Amino acid sequence: MDVIAHYQPIVDLVTNRMVGCEALARWCAADGSVRPPDDQIAAIEADPERAGALVEDVLRCIGRDLGAFLERTRDFYVSFNTPPILLGDGRGLQRMEKAGLIGLIPRLVVEITERQALSEVGRAAIRAGRAIGLRVALDDFGTGQSGMQQLIGLEIDTLKIDRSFVVPLNRDISAERLIRAIVAFAAILRQKVLAEGVETREQALFLRAAGVDYGQGWYWAKAMPAEELIGCFGRPLA
Ligand code: G
Ligand code: MN
């Protein structure tokens, strides 16, 4: 089965314009149908060999699909997901080189889930990623089991607030307060905040008023092929 990548816009909540995108792996069957690997991600991540192959495939897609676009634009980044064990294995630069991304490392953001980031392996991976010049986003923020104390010393650029905080907005005052608390917390830590899974205008307006920097979700766009994404660049998505 061939791996391809689709790209979901990440927008500035004030302008509704794209500041970047997240690369999401898709499987392309022989009949041409494309589907997300969601049900298999856990199994793939448990096997370092398969996980490594998937990350390499996604990086290769980014290089091929968006390399030239990244070269001719500025202030646009591409994020990709990786299990920390891969980032810490000392082969980060080699993978970038293989994907033709060596000169574009400053335009890439690596997403690590909160749960995985807080372990020793996660911490080492974040250091290794930063050492080669990647920015780091903490994915699924707020869903980990760990205390805030464990965030001490983590060098993170962006917190990605999990969709489970966004869904209850405008219905649940505690979700709204939590979002405001995360914004204050991130400001003190000098981190940007991105809300995931935004589906409605009401959610987007709340998040913007609360001071969240960026949004990602079906309200603006689903993940799409690179040509389509490039066509969206520069114009407001909502
Ligand atoms: O956690 P991560 O950012 O890797 O998750 C991305 C996943 O979230 C993708 O599988 C994508 O299809 C899904 N997704 C993206 N935007 C939305 C949204 O607005 N609503 C819902 N329900 N799912 C979304
Ligand atoms: Mn992600």
GROMACS .gro file of C-alpha atoms and ligand atoms in nm:
model
  263
    1MET     CA    1   0.000   0.000   0.000
    2ASP     CA    2   0.141   0.338  -0.098
    3VAL     CA    3   0.172   0.614   0.158
    4ILE     CA    4   0.083   0.964   0.048
    5ALA     CA    5   0.034   1.277   0.256
    6HIS     CA    6  -0.256   1.513   0.276
    7TYR     CA    7  -0.209   1.852   0.435
    8GLN     CA    8  -0.446   2.025   0.675
    9PRO     CA    9  -0.423   2.406   0.693
   10ILE     CA   10  -0.324   2.575   1.018
   11VAL     CA   11  -0.461   2.929   1.022
   12ASP     CA   12  -0.399   3.251   1.206
   13LEU     CA   13  -0.720   3.307   1.404
   14VAL     CA   14  -0.716   3.682   1.336
   15THR     CA   15  -0.670   3.671   0.958
   16ASN     CA   16  -0.802   3.319   0.880
   17ARG     CA   17  -0.500   3.280   0.651
   18MET     CA   18  -0.271   2.981   0.650
   19VAL     CA   19   0.050   2.999   0.848
   20GLY     CA   20   0.132   2.635   0.794
   21CYS     CA   21  -0.011   2.290   0.765
   22GLU     CA   22   0.005   1.948   0.925
   23ALA     CA   23   0.112   1.657   0.707
   24LEU     CA   24  -0.115   1.358   0.768
   25ALA     CA   25  -0.037   1.014   0.628
   26ARG     CA   26  -0.290   0.852   0.399
   27TRP     CA   27  -0.294   0.509   0.244
   28CYS     CA   28  -0.355   0.485  -0.121
   29ALA     CA   29  -0.500   0.151  -0.231
   30ALA     CA   30  -0.453  -0.005  -0.575
   31ASP     CA   31  -0.808   0.100  -0.670
   32GLY     CA   32  -0.710   0.463  -0.608
   33SER     CA   33  -0.905   0.502  -0.283
   34VAL     CA   34  -0.734   0.700  -0.010
   35ARG     CA   35  -0.787   0.649   0.361
   36PRO     CA   36  -0.633   0.759   0.691
   37PRO     CA   37  -0.433   0.501   0.884
   38ASP     CA   38  -0.604   0.591   1.213
   39ASP     CA   39  -0.695   0.236   1.318
   40GLN     CA   40  -0.337   0.116   1.266
   41ILE     CA   41  -0.135   0.402   1.411
   42ALA     CA   42  -0.099   0.238   1.753
   43ALA     CA   43   0.026  -0.088   1.600
   44ILE     CA   44   0.267   0.096   1.369
   45GLU     CA   45   0.406   0.308   1.650
   46ALA     CA   46   0.468  -0.001   1.861
   47ASP     CA   47   0.702  -0.131   1.592
   48PRO     CA   48   1.001   0.105   1.552
   49GLU     CA   49   1.079  -0.032   1.208
   50ARG     CA   50   0.732   0.037   1.069
   51ALA     CA   51   0.712   0.369   1.252
   52GLY     CA   52   1.046   0.472   1.103
   53ALA     CA   53   0.932   0.373   0.755
   54LEU     CA   54   0.610   0.573   0.792
   55VAL     CA   55   0.786   0.888   0.911
   56GLU     CA   56   1.035   0.855   0.625
   57ASP     CA   57   0.748   0.815   0.378
   58VAL     CA   58   0.575   1.126   0.512
   59LEU     CA   59   0.897   1.329   0.503
   60ARG     CA   60   0.959   1.217   0.147
   61CYS     CA   61   0.607   1.331   0.055
   62ILE     CA   62   0.667   1.670   0.219
   63GLY     CA   63   0.991   1.716   0.026
   64ARG     CA   64   0.836   1.613  -0.304
   65ASP     CA   65   0.498   1.787  -0.263
   66LEU     CA   66   0.594   2.107  -0.084
   67GLY     CA   67   0.973   2.148  -0.121
   68ALA     CA   68   0.953   2.398  -0.407
   69PHE     CA   69   0.661   2.580  -0.246
   70LEU     CA   70   0.855   2.617   0.080
   71GLU     CA   71   1.155   2.749  -0.116
   72ARG     CA   72   0.951   3.027  -0.272
   73THR     CA   73   0.747   3.132   0.033
   74ARG     CA   74   0.833   3.248   0.382
   75ASP     CA   75   0.655   3.222   0.712
   76PHE     CA   76   0.489   2.896   0.619
   77TYR     CA   77   0.570   2.576   0.802
   78VAL     CA   78   0.488   2.211   0.771
   79SER     CA   79   0.439   1.998   1.078
   80PHE     CA   80   0.464   1.621   1.093
   81ASN     CA   81   0.398   1.365   1.363
   82THR     CA   82   0.665   1.143   1.500
   83PRO     CA   83   0.699   0.902   1.791
   84PRO     CA   84   0.984   1.037   2.011
   85ILE     CA   85   1.182   0.716   1.991
   86LEU     CA   86   1.255   0.796   1.626
   87LEU     CA   87   1.364   1.149   1.691
   88GLY     CA   88   1.606   1.035   1.957
   89ASP     CA   89   1.769   0.762   1.751
   90GLY     CA   90   2.041   0.985   1.608
   91ARG     CA   91   1.919   0.945   1.250
   92GLY     CA   92   1.719   1.267   1.229
   93LEU     CA   93   1.956   1.448   0.995
   94GLN     CA   94   1.996   1.143   0.778
   95ARG     CA   95   1.616   1.120   0.738
   96MET     CA   96   1.594   1.490   0.645
   97GLU     CA   97   1.871   1.445   0.392
   98LYS     CA   98   1.703   1.143   0.236
   99ALA     CA   99   1.378   1.339   0.200
  100GLY     CA  100   1.556   1.636   0.041
  101LEU     CA  101   1.462   1.852   0.339
  102ILE     CA  102   1.800   1.938   0.481
  103GLY     CA  103   1.779   2.306   0.380
  104LEU     CA  104   1.419   2.330   0.494
  105ILE     CA  105   1.458   2.211   0.852
  106PRO     CA  106   1.381   2.560   0.995
  107ARG     CA  107   1.044   2.539   0.815
  108LEU     CA  108   0.948   2.212   0.979
  109VAL     CA  109   0.778   2.148   1.309
  110VAL     CA  110   0.778   1.810   1.472
  111GLU     CA  111   0.465   1.714   1.668
  112ILE     CA  112   0.506   1.492   1.970
  113THR     CA  113   0.211   1.387   2.180
  114GLU     CA  114   0.205   1.514   2.535
  115ARG     CA  115   0.187   1.161   2.670
  116GLN     CA  116   0.504   1.060   2.490
  117ALA     CA  117   0.693   1.387   2.536
  118LEU     CA  118   0.708   1.369   2.910
  119SER     CA  119   0.897   1.041   2.936
  120GLU     CA  120   1.277   1.035   2.942
  121VAL     CA  121   1.274   0.912   2.582
  122GLY     CA  122   1.046   1.203   2.493
  123ARG     CA  123   1.269   1.458   2.659
  124ALA     CA  124   1.576   1.322   2.485
  125ALA     CA  125   1.388   1.328   2.155
  126ILE     CA  126   1.290   1.692   2.196
  127ARG     CA  127   1.652   1.784   2.266
  128ALA     CA  128   1.764   1.586   1.962
  129GLY     CA  129   1.502   1.751   1.740
  130ARG     CA  130   1.600   2.097   1.855
  131ALA     CA  131   1.967   2.013   1.811
  132ILE     CA  132   1.907   1.965   1.438
  133GLY     CA  133   1.698   2.284   1.418
  134LEU     CA  134   1.341   2.154   1.427
  135ARG     CA  135   1.071   2.341   1.612
  136VAL     CA  136   0.859   2.132   1.845
  137ALA     CA  137   0.484   2.126   1.904
  138LEU     CA  138   0.324   1.937   2.191
  139ASP     CA  139   0.033   1.747   2.036
  140ASP     CA  140  -0.288   1.647   2.219
  141PHE     CA  141  -0.203   1.894   2.496
  142GLY     CA  142  -0.418   1.846   2.803
  143THR     CA  143  -0.484   1.476   2.753
  144GLY     CA  144  -0.173   1.341   2.930
  145GLN     CA  145  -0.184   1.190   3.276
  146SER     CA  146   0.108   1.390   3.401
  147GLY     CA  147   0.150   1.689   3.629
  148MET     CA  148   0.248   2.031   3.503
  149GLN     CA  149   0.576   2.002   3.688
  150GLN     CA  150   0.688   1.765   3.414
  151LEU     CA  151   0.672   2.048   3.163
  152ILE     CA  152   0.967   2.211   3.341
  153GLY     CA  153   1.267   2.210   3.115
  154LEU     CA  154   1.078   2.103   2.803
  155GLU     CA  155   1.168   2.329   2.513
  156ILE     CA  156   0.840   2.353   2.325
  157ASP     CA  157   0.736   2.616   2.070
  158THR     CA  158   0.365   2.544   2.041
  159LEU     CA  159   0.095   2.379   2.249
  160LYS     CA  160  -0.172   2.206   2.042
  161ILE     CA  161  -0.487   2.207   2.252
  162ASP     CA  162  -0.668   1.880   2.204
  163ARG     CA  163  -1.005   1.872   2.030
  164SER     CA  164  -1.170   1.749   2.350
  165PHE     CA  165  -1.136   2.104   2.491
  166VAL     CA  166  -1.278   2.260   2.176
  167VAL     CA  167  -1.589   2.043   2.134
  168PRO     CA  168  -1.765   2.167   2.452
  169LEU     CA  169  -1.698   2.538   2.389
  170ASN     CA  170  -2.007   2.756   2.409
  171ARG     CA  171  -2.183   2.484   2.611
  172ASP     CA  172  -1.951   2.427   2.902
  173ILE     CA  173  -1.811   2.716   3.102
  174SER     CA  174  -1.532   2.503   3.251
  175ALA     CA  175  -1.398   2.415   2.904
  176GLU     CA  176  -1.396   2.788   2.825
  177ARG     CA  177  -1.212   2.867   3.146
  178LEU     CA  178  -0.960   2.592   3.084
  179ILE     CA  179  -0.882   2.733   2.741
  180ARG     CA  180  -0.826   3.076   2.894
  181ALA     CA  181  -0.600   2.919   3.155
  182ILE     CA  182  -0.397   2.740   2.887
  183VAL     CA  183  -0.356   3.068   2.697
  184ALA     CA  184  -0.225   3.242   3.011
  185PHE     CA  185   0.002   2.951   3.089
  186ALA     CA  186   0.144   2.944   2.735
  187ALA     CA  187   0.205   3.319   2.739
  188ILE     CA  188   0.413   3.285   3.054
  189LEU     CA  189   0.608   2.999   2.897
  190ARG     CA  190   0.649   3.202   2.572
  191GLN     CA  191   0.471   2.937   2.373
  192LYS     CA  192   0.220   2.970   2.091
  193VAL     CA  193  -0.120   2.805   2.125
  194LEU     CA  194  -0.300   2.618   1.849
  195ALA     CA  195  -0.649   2.470   1.890
  196GLU     CA  196  -0.726   2.148   1.702
  197GLY     CA  197  -1.053   2.010   1.576
  198VAL     CA  198  -1.229   2.345   1.530
  199GLU     CA  199  -1.551   2.279   1.341
  200THR     CA  200  -1.772   2.583   1.390
  201ARG     CA  201  -1.757   2.958   1.355
  202GLU     CA  202  -1.865   2.995   1.719
  203GLN     CA  203  -1.570   2.789   1.835
  204ALA     CA  204  -1.332   2.988   1.615
  205LEU     CA  205  -1.465   3.319   1.747
  206PHE     CA  206  -1.439   3.206   2.107
  207LEU     CA  207  -1.081   3.086   2.057
  208ARG     CA  208  -0.981   3.409   1.886
  209ALA     CA  209  -1.131   3.620   2.164
  210ALA     CA  210  -0.959   3.404   2.425
  211GLY     CA  211  -0.621   3.481   2.268
  212VAL     CA  212  -0.547   3.147   2.105
  213ASP     CA  213  -0.302   3.211   1.821
  214TYR     CA  214  -0.384   2.947   1.562
  215GLY     CA  215  -0.657   2.704   1.465
  216GLN     CA  216  -0.684   2.381   1.271
  217GLY     CA  217  -1.003   2.199   1.184
  218TRP     CA  218  -1.285   2.134   0.943
  219TYR     CA  219  -1.422   2.486   0.995
  220TRP     CA  220  -1.140   2.609   0.769
  221ALA     CA  221  -1.047   2.294   0.581
  222LYS     CA  222  -0.996   1.921   0.591
  223ALA     CA  223  -0.662   1.768   0.501
  224MET     CA  224  -0.614   1.794   0.124
  225PRO     CA  225  -0.365   1.713  -0.151
  226ALA     CA  226  -0.067   1.949  -0.177
  227GLU     CA  227  -0.177   2.117  -0.504
  228GLU     CA  228  -0.505   2.217  -0.344
  229LEU     CA  229  -0.331   2.344  -0.033
  230ILE     CA  230  -0.095   2.558  -0.238
  231GLY     CA  231  -0.402   2.702  -0.414
  232CYS     CA  232  -0.540   2.812  -0.075
  233PHE     CA  233  -0.227   3.000   0.024
  234GLY     CA  234  -0.260   3.373   0.082
  235ARG     CA  235  -0.638   3.398   0.094
  236PRO     CA  236  -0.863   3.382   0.401
  237LEU     CA  237  -1.015   3.036   0.453
  238ALA     CA  238  -1.323   3.164   0.635
  239G       O1  239  -0.377   1.461   1.667
  239G       P1  240  -0.354   1.489   1.521
  239G       O2  241  -0.332   1.636   1.491
  239G       O3  242  -0.242   1.406   1.461
  239G       O4  243  -0.490   1.445   1.450
  239G       C1  244  -0.526   1.474   1.322
  239G       C2  245  -0.656   1.401   1.295
  239G       O5  246  -0.767   1.482   1.335
  239G       C3  247  -0.679   1.364   1.152
  239G       O6  248  -0.707   1.228   1.142
  239G       C4  249  -0.797   1.449   1.106
  239G       O7  250  -0.875   1.379   1.014
  239G       C5  251  -0.869   1.480   1.236
  239G       N1  252  -0.933   1.613   1.233
  239G       C6  253  -0.879   1.725   1.188
  239G       N2  254  -0.962   1.830   1.199
  239G       C7  255  -1.073   1.781   1.255
  239G       C8  256  -1.197   1.842   1.294
  239G       O8  257  -1.221   1.962   1.279
  239G       N3  258  -1.289   1.760   1.351
  239G       C9  259  -1.266   1.627   1.370
  239G       N4  260  -1.363   1.552   1.424
  239G       N5  261  -1.151   1.566   1.335
  239G      C10  262  -1.055   1.642   1.278
  240MN      MN  263  -0.065   1.598   1.511
   0.00000   0.00000   0.00000
